[in-house]
Tab-separated table of N, CA and C in Angstrom:
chain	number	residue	atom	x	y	z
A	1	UNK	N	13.117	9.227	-23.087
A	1	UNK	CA	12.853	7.888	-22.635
A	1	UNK	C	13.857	7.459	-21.574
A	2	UNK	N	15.159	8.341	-21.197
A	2	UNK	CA	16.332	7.924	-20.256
A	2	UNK	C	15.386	8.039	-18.983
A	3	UNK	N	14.841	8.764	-18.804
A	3	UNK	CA	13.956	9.118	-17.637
A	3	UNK	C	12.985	8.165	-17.154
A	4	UNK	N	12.560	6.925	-18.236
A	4	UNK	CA	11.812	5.747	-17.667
A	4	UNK	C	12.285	5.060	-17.273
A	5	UNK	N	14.035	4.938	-17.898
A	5	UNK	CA	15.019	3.792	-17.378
A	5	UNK	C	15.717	4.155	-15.929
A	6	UNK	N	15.563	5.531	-15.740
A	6	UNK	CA	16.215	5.962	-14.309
A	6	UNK	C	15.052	5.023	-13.276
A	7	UNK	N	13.683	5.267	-13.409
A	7	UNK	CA	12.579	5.043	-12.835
A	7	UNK	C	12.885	3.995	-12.394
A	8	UNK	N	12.526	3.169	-13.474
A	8	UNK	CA	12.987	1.504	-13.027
A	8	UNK	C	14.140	1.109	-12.529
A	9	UNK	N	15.144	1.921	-13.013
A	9	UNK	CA	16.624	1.449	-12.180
A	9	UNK	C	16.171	1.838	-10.450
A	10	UNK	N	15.656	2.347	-10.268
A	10	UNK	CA	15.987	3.570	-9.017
A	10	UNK	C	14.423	2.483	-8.231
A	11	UNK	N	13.193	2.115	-8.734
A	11	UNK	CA	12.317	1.540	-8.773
A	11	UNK	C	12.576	0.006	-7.530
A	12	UNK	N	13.654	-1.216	-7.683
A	12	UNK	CA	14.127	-1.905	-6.459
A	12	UNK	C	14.295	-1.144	-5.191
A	13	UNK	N	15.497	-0.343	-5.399
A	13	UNK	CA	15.358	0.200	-3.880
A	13	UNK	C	14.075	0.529	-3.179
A	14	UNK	N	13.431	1.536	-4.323
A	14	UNK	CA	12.459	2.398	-3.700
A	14	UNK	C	11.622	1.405	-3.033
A	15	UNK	N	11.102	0.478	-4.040
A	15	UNK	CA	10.814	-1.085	-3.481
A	15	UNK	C	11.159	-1.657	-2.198
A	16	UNK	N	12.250	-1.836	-2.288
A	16	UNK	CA	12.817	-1.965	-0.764
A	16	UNK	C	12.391	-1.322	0.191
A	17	UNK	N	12.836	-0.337	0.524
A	17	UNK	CA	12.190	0.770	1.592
A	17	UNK	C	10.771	0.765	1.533
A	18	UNK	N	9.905	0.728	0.831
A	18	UNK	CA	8.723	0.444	1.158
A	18	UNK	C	7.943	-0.573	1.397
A	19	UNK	N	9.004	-1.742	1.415
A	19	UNK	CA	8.177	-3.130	1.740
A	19	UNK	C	8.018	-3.125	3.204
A	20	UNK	N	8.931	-2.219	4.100
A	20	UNK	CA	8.925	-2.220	5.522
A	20	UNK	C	7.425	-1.116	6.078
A	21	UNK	N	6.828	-1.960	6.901
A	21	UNK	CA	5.128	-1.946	7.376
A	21	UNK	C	5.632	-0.468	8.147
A	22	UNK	N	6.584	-0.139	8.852
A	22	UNK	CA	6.409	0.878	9.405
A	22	UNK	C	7.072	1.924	9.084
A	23	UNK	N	7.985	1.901	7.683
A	23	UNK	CA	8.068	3.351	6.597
A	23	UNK	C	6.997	3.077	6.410
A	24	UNK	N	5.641	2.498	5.479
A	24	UNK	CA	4.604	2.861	5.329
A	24	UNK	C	3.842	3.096	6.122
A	25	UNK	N	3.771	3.397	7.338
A	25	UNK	CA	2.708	3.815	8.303
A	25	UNK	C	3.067	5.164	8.336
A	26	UNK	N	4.608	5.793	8.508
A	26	UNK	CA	5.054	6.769	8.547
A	26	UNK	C	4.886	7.842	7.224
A	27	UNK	N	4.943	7.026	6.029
A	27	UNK	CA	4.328	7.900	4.912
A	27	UNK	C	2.965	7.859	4.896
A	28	UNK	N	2.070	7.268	5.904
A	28	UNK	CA	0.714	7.482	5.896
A	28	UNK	C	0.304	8.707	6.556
A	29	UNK	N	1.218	8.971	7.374
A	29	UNK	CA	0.735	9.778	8.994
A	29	UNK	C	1.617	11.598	8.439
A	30	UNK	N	2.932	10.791	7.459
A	30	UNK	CA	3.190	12.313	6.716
A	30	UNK	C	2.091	12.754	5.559
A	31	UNK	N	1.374	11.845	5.034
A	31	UNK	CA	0.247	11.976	4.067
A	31	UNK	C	-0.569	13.031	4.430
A	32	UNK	N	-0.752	13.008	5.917
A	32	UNK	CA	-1.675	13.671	6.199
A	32	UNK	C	-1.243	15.683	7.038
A	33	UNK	N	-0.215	15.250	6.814
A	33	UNK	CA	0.266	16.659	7.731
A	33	UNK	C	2.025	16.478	7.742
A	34	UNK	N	2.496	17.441	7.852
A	34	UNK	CA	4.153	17.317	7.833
A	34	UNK	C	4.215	17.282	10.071
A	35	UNK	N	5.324	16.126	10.210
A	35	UNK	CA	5.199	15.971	11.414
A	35	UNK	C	6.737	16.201	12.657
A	36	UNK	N	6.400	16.283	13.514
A	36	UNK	CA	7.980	15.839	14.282
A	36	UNK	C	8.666	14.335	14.448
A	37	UNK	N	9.661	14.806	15.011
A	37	UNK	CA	10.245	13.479	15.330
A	37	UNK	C	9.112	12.376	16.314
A	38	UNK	N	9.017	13.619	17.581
A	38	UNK	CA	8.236	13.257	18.649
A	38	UNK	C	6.743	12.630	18.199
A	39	UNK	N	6.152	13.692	17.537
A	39	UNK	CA	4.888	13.292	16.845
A	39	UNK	C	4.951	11.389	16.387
A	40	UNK	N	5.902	11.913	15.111
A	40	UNK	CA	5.531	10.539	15.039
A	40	UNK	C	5.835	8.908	15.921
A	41	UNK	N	6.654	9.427	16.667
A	41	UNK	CA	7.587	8.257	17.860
A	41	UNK	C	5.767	8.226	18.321
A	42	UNK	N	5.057	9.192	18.696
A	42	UNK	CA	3.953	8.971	19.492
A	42	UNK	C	3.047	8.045	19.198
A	43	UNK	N	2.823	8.190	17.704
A	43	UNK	CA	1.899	7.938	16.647
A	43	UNK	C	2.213	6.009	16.469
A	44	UNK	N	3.507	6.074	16.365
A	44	UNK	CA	4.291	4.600	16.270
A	44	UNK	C	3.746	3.953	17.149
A	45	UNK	N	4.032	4.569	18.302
A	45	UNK	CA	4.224	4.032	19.385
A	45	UNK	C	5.519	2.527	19.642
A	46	UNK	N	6.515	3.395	19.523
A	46	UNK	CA	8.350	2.980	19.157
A	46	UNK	C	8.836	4.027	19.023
A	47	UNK	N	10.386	3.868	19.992
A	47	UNK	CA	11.042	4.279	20.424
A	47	UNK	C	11.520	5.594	19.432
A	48	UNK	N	12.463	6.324	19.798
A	48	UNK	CA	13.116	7.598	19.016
A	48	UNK	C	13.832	7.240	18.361
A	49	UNK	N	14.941	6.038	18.627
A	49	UNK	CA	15.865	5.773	17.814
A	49	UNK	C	15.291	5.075	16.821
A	50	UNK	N	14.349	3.897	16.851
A	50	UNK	CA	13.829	3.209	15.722
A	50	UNK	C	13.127	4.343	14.687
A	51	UNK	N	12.592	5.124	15.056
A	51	UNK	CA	11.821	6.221	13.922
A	51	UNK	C	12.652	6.891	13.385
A	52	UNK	N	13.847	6.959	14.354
A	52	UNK	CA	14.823	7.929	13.884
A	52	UNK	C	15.521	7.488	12.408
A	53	UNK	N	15.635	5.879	12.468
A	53	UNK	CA	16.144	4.936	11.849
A	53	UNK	C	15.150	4.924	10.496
A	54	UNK	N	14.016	4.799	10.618
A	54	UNK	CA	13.100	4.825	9.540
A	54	UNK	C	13.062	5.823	8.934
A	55	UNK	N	13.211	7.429	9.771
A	55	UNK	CA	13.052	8.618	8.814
A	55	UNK	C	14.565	8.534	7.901
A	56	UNK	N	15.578	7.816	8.472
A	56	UNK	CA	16.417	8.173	7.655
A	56	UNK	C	16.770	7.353	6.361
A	57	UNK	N	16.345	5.841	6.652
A	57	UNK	CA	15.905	5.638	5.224
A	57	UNK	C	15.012	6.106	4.178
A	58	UNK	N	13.970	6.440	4.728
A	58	UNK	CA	13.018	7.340	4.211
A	58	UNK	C	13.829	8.489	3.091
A	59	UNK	N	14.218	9.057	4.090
A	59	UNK	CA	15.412	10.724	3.716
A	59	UNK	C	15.929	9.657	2.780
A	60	UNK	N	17.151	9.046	2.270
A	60	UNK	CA	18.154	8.983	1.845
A	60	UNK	C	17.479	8.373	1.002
A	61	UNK	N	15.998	7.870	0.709
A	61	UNK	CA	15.447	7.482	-0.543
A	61	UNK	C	14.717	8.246	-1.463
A	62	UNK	N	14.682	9.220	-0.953
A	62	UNK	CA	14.082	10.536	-1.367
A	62	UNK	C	12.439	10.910	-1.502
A	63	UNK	N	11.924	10.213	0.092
A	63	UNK	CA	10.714	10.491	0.311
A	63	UNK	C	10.245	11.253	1.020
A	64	UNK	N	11.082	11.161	1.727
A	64	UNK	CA	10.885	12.463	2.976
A	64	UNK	C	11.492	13.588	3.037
A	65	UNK	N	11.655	14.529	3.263
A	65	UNK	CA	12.904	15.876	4.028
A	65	UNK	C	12.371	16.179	4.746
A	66	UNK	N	13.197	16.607	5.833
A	66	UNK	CA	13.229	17.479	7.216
A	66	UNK	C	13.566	18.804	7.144
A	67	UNK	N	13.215	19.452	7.540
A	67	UNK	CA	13.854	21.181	8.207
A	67	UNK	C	13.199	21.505	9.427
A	68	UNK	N	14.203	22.232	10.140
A	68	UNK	CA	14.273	22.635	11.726
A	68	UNK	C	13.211	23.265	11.733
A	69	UNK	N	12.571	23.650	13.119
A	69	UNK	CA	11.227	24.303	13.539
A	69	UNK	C	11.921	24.424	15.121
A	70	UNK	N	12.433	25.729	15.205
A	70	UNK	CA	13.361	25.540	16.665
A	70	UNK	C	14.013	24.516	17.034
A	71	UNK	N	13.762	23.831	18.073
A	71	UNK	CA	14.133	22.766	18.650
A	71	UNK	C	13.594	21.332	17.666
A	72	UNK	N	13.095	21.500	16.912
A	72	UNK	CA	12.522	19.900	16.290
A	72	UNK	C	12.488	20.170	14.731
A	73	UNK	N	12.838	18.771	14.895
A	73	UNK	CA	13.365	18.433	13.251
A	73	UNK	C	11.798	17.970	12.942
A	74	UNK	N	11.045	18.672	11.451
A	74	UNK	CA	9.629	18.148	11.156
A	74	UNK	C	9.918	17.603	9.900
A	75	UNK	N	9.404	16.403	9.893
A	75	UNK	CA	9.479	15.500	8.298
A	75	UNK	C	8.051	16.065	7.798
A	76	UNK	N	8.944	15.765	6.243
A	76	UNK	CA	7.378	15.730	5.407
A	76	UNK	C	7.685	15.426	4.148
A	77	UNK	N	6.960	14.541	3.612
A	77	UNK	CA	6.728	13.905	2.690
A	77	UNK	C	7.201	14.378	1.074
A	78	UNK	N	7.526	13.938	0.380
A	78	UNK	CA	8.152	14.515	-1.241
A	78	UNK	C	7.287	13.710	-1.758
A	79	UNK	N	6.617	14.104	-2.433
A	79	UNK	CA	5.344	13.219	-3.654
A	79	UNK	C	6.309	12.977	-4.948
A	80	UNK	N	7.160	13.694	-5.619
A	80	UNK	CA	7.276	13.336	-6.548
A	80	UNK	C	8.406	11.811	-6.582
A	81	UNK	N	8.930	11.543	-5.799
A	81	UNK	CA	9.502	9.895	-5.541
A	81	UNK	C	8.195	9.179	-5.503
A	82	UNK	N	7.454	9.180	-5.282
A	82	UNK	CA	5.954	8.182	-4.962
A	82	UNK	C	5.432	8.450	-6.203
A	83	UNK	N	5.798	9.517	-7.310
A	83	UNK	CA	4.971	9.980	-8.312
A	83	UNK	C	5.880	9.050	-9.852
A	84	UNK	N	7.204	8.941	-9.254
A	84	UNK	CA	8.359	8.305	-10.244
A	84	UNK	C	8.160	6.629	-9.926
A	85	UNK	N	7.402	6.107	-8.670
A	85	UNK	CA	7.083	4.642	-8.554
A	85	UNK	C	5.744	4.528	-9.165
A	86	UNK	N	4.838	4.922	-9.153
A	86	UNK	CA	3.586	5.601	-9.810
A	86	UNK	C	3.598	5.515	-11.514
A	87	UNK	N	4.286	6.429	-11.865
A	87	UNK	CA	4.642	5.929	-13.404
A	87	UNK	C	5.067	4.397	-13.941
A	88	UNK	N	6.187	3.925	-13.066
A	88	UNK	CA	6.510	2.820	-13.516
A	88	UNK	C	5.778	1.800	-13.038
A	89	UNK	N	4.641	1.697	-12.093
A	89	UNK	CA	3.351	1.061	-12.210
A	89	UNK	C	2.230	1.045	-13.013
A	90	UNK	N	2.525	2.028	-13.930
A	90	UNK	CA	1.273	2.397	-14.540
A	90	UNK	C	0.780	0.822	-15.484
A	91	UNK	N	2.011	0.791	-16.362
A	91	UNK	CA	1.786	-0.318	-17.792
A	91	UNK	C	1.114	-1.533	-16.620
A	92	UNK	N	1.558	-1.998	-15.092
A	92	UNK	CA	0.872	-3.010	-14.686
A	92	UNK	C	0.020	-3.108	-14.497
A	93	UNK	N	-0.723	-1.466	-13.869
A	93	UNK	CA	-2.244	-1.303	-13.460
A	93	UNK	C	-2.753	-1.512	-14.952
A	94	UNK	N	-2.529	-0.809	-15.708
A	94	UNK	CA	-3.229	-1.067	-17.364
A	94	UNK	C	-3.665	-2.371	-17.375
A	95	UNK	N	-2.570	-3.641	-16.806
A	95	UNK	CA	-2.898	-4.824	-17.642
A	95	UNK	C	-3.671	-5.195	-16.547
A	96	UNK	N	-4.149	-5.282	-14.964
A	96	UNK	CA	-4.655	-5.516	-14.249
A	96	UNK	C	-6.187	-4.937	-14.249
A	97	UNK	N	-6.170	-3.600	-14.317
A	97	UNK	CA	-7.562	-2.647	-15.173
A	97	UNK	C	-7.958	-3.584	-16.284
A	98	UNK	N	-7.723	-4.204	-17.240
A	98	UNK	CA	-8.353	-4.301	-18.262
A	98	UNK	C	-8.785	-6.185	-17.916
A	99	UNK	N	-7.751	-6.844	-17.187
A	99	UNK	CA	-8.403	-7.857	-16.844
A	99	UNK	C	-9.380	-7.888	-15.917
A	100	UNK	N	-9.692	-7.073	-14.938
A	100	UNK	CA	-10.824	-7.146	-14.362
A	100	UNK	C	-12.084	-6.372	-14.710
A	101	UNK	N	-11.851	-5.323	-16.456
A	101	UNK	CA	-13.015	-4.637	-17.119
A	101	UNK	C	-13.492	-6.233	-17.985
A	102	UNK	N	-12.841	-7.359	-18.209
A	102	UNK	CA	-12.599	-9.071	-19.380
A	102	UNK	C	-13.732	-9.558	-18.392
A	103	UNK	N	-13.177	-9.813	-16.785
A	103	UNK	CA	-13.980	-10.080	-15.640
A	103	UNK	C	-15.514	-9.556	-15.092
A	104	UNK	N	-15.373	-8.712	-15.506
A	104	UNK	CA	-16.539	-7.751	-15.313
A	104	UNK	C	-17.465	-7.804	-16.667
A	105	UNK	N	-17.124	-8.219	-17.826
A	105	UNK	CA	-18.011	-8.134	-18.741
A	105	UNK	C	-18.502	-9.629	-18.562
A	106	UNK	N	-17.413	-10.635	-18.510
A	106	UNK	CA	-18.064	-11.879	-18.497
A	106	UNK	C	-19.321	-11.966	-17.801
A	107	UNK	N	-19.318	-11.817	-16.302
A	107	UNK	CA	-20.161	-11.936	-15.078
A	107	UNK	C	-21.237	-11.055	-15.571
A	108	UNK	N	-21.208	-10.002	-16.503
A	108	UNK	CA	-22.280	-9.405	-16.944
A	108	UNK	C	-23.041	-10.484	-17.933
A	109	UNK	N	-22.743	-10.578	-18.619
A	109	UNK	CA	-22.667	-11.271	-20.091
A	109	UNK	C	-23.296	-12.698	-19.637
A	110	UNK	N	-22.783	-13.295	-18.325
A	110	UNK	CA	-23.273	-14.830	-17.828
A	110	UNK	C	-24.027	-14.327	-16.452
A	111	UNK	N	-25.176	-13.900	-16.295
A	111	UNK	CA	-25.339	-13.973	-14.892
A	111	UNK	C	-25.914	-14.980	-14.393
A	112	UNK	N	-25.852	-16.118	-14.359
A	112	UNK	CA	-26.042	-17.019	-13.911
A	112	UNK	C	-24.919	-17.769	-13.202
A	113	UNK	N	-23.600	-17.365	-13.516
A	113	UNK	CA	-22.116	-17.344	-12.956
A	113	UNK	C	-22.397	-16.717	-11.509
A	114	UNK	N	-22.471	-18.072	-10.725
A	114	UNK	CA	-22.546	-17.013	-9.230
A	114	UNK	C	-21.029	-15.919	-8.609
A	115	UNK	N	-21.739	-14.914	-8.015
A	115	UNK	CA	-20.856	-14.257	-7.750
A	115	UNK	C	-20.485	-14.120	-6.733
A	116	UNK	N	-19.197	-13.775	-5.921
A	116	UNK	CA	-18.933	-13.998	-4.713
A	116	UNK	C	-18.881	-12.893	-3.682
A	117	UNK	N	-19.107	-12.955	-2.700
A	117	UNK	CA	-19.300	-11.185	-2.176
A	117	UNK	C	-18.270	-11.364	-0.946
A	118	UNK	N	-17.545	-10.358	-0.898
A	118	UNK	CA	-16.849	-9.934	0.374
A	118	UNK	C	-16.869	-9.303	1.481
């Protein structure tokens, strides 16, 4: 059970670093392929030093790693940090899942309850 309390201890930061819109664009674009520096500066569209700046919070939160490819440093993504925020979301999705299975039976149960479409 020490291993749920690391989660959540470790869980703010990770928090942190991912509230910023463009680490998450950057773990979107590593989602899909392990990339360069250049690559992704392209992809941004922002500068070298600012990405440079993002991969390294990234790195030092333990989402990303790099290793050389000649001349260029290629990031790519570590799932199991996204897999340790993941767990300690779970008990919320549970309670969010089951209020909208409460939601979903009502609107069954009353259809005459108009429903709203998006």
């Amino acid at each position: 059970m020490g291993h749920t309390k690391d989660v959540v201890a470790a869980s703010p930061d990770l928090l942190t670093v991912l509230a910023e819109p463009t680490r998450r664009r950057i773990l979107d674009l590593l989602l899909e392929s392990p990339r360069s520096v250049g690559d992704l500066v392209g992809e941004l569209d922002a500068s070298q030093p600012t990405t440079s700046k993002h991969l390294r919070v990234l790195r030092e939160a333990g989402l990303v790693h790099v290793h050389p490819d000649a001349q260029r440093r290629v990031y790519a993504l570590r799932p199991h940090r996204l897999a340790e925020l993941d767990a300690w979301l779970a008990p919320y999705r549970r309670l969010w899942e089951g209020r909208l299975d409460a939601l979903e039976r009502h609107l069954d149960d009353n259809p005459a309850t108009p429903r709203r479409t998006t």
